[in-house]
Short mmCIF file of C-alpha atoms in Angstrom, two decimals:
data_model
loop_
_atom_site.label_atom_id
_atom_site.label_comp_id
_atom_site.label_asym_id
_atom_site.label_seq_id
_atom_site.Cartn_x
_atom_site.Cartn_y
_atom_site.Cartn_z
CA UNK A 228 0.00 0.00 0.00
CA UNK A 229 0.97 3.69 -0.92
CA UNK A 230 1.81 5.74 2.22
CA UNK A 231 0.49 8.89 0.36
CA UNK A 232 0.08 10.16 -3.23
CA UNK A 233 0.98 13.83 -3.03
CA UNK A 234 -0.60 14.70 -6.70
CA UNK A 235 -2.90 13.22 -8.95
CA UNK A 236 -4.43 14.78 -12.17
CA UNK A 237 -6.25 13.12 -14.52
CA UNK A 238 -6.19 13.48 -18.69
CA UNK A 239 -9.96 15.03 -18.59
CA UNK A 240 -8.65 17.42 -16.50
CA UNK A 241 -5.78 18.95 -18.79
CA UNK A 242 -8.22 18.44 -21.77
CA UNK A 243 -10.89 20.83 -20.04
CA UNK A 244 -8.03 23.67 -20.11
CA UNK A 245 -7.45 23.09 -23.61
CA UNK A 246 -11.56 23.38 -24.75
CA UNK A 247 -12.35 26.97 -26.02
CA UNK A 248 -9.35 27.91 -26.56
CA UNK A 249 -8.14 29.99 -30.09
CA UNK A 250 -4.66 28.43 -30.71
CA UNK A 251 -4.71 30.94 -34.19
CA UNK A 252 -5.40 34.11 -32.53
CA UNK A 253 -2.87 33.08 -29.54
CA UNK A 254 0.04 31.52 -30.92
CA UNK A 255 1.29 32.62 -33.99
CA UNK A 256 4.31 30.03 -35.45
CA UNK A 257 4.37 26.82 -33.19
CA UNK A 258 2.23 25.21 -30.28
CA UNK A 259 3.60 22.33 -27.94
CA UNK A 260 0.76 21.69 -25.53
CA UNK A 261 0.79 18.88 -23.50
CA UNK A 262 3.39 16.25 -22.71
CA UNK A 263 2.64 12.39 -22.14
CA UNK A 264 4.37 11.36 -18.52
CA UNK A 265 4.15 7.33 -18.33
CA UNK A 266 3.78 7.14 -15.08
CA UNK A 267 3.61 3.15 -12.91
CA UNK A 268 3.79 1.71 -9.45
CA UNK A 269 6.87 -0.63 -9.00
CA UNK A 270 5.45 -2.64 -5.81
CA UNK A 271 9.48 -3.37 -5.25
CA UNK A 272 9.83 0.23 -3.76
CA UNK A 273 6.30 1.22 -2.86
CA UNK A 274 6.36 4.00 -5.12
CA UNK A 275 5.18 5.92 -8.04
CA UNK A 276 8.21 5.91 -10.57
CA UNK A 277 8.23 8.38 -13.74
CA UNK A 278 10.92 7.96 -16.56
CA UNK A 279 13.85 10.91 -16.46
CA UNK A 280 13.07 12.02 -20.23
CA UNK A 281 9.48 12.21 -19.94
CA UNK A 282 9.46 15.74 -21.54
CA UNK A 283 11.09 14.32 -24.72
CA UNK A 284 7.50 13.46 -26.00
CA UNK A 285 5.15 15.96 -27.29
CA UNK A 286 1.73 14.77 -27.10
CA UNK A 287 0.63 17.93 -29.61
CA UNK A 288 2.34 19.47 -32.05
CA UNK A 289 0.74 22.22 -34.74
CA UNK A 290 2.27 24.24 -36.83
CA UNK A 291 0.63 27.43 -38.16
CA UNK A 292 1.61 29.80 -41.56
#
């Protein structure tokens, strides 16, 4: 068991910042919103582990003339 989980947000969550939003009017050249974090228990340690180049993976990439 866990002893605590300081921080948990879920994928609707970032997805509700993203509705209603004008990426045309906003950003002008290039947009990186979003990056996927793989996240998993490993029981051996009792902890939440996250891989060190998480950030290397753009979940959203546009482009914009």
């Amino acid at each position: 068991m866990l002893e605590k989980i300081t921080h948990i947000e879920e994928t609707q969550a970032y997805l509700s910042l993203i509705e209603g939003f004008d990426m045309r009017s906003n950003l002008k050249k290039f947009s990186y919103m979003g990056y996927q974090v793989n996240a998993f228990y490993d029981p051996a340690v009792n902890n939440i582990m996250v891989p060190l180049p998480f950030l290397e993976f753009p979940v959203f990439h546009e482009s914009f003339p």
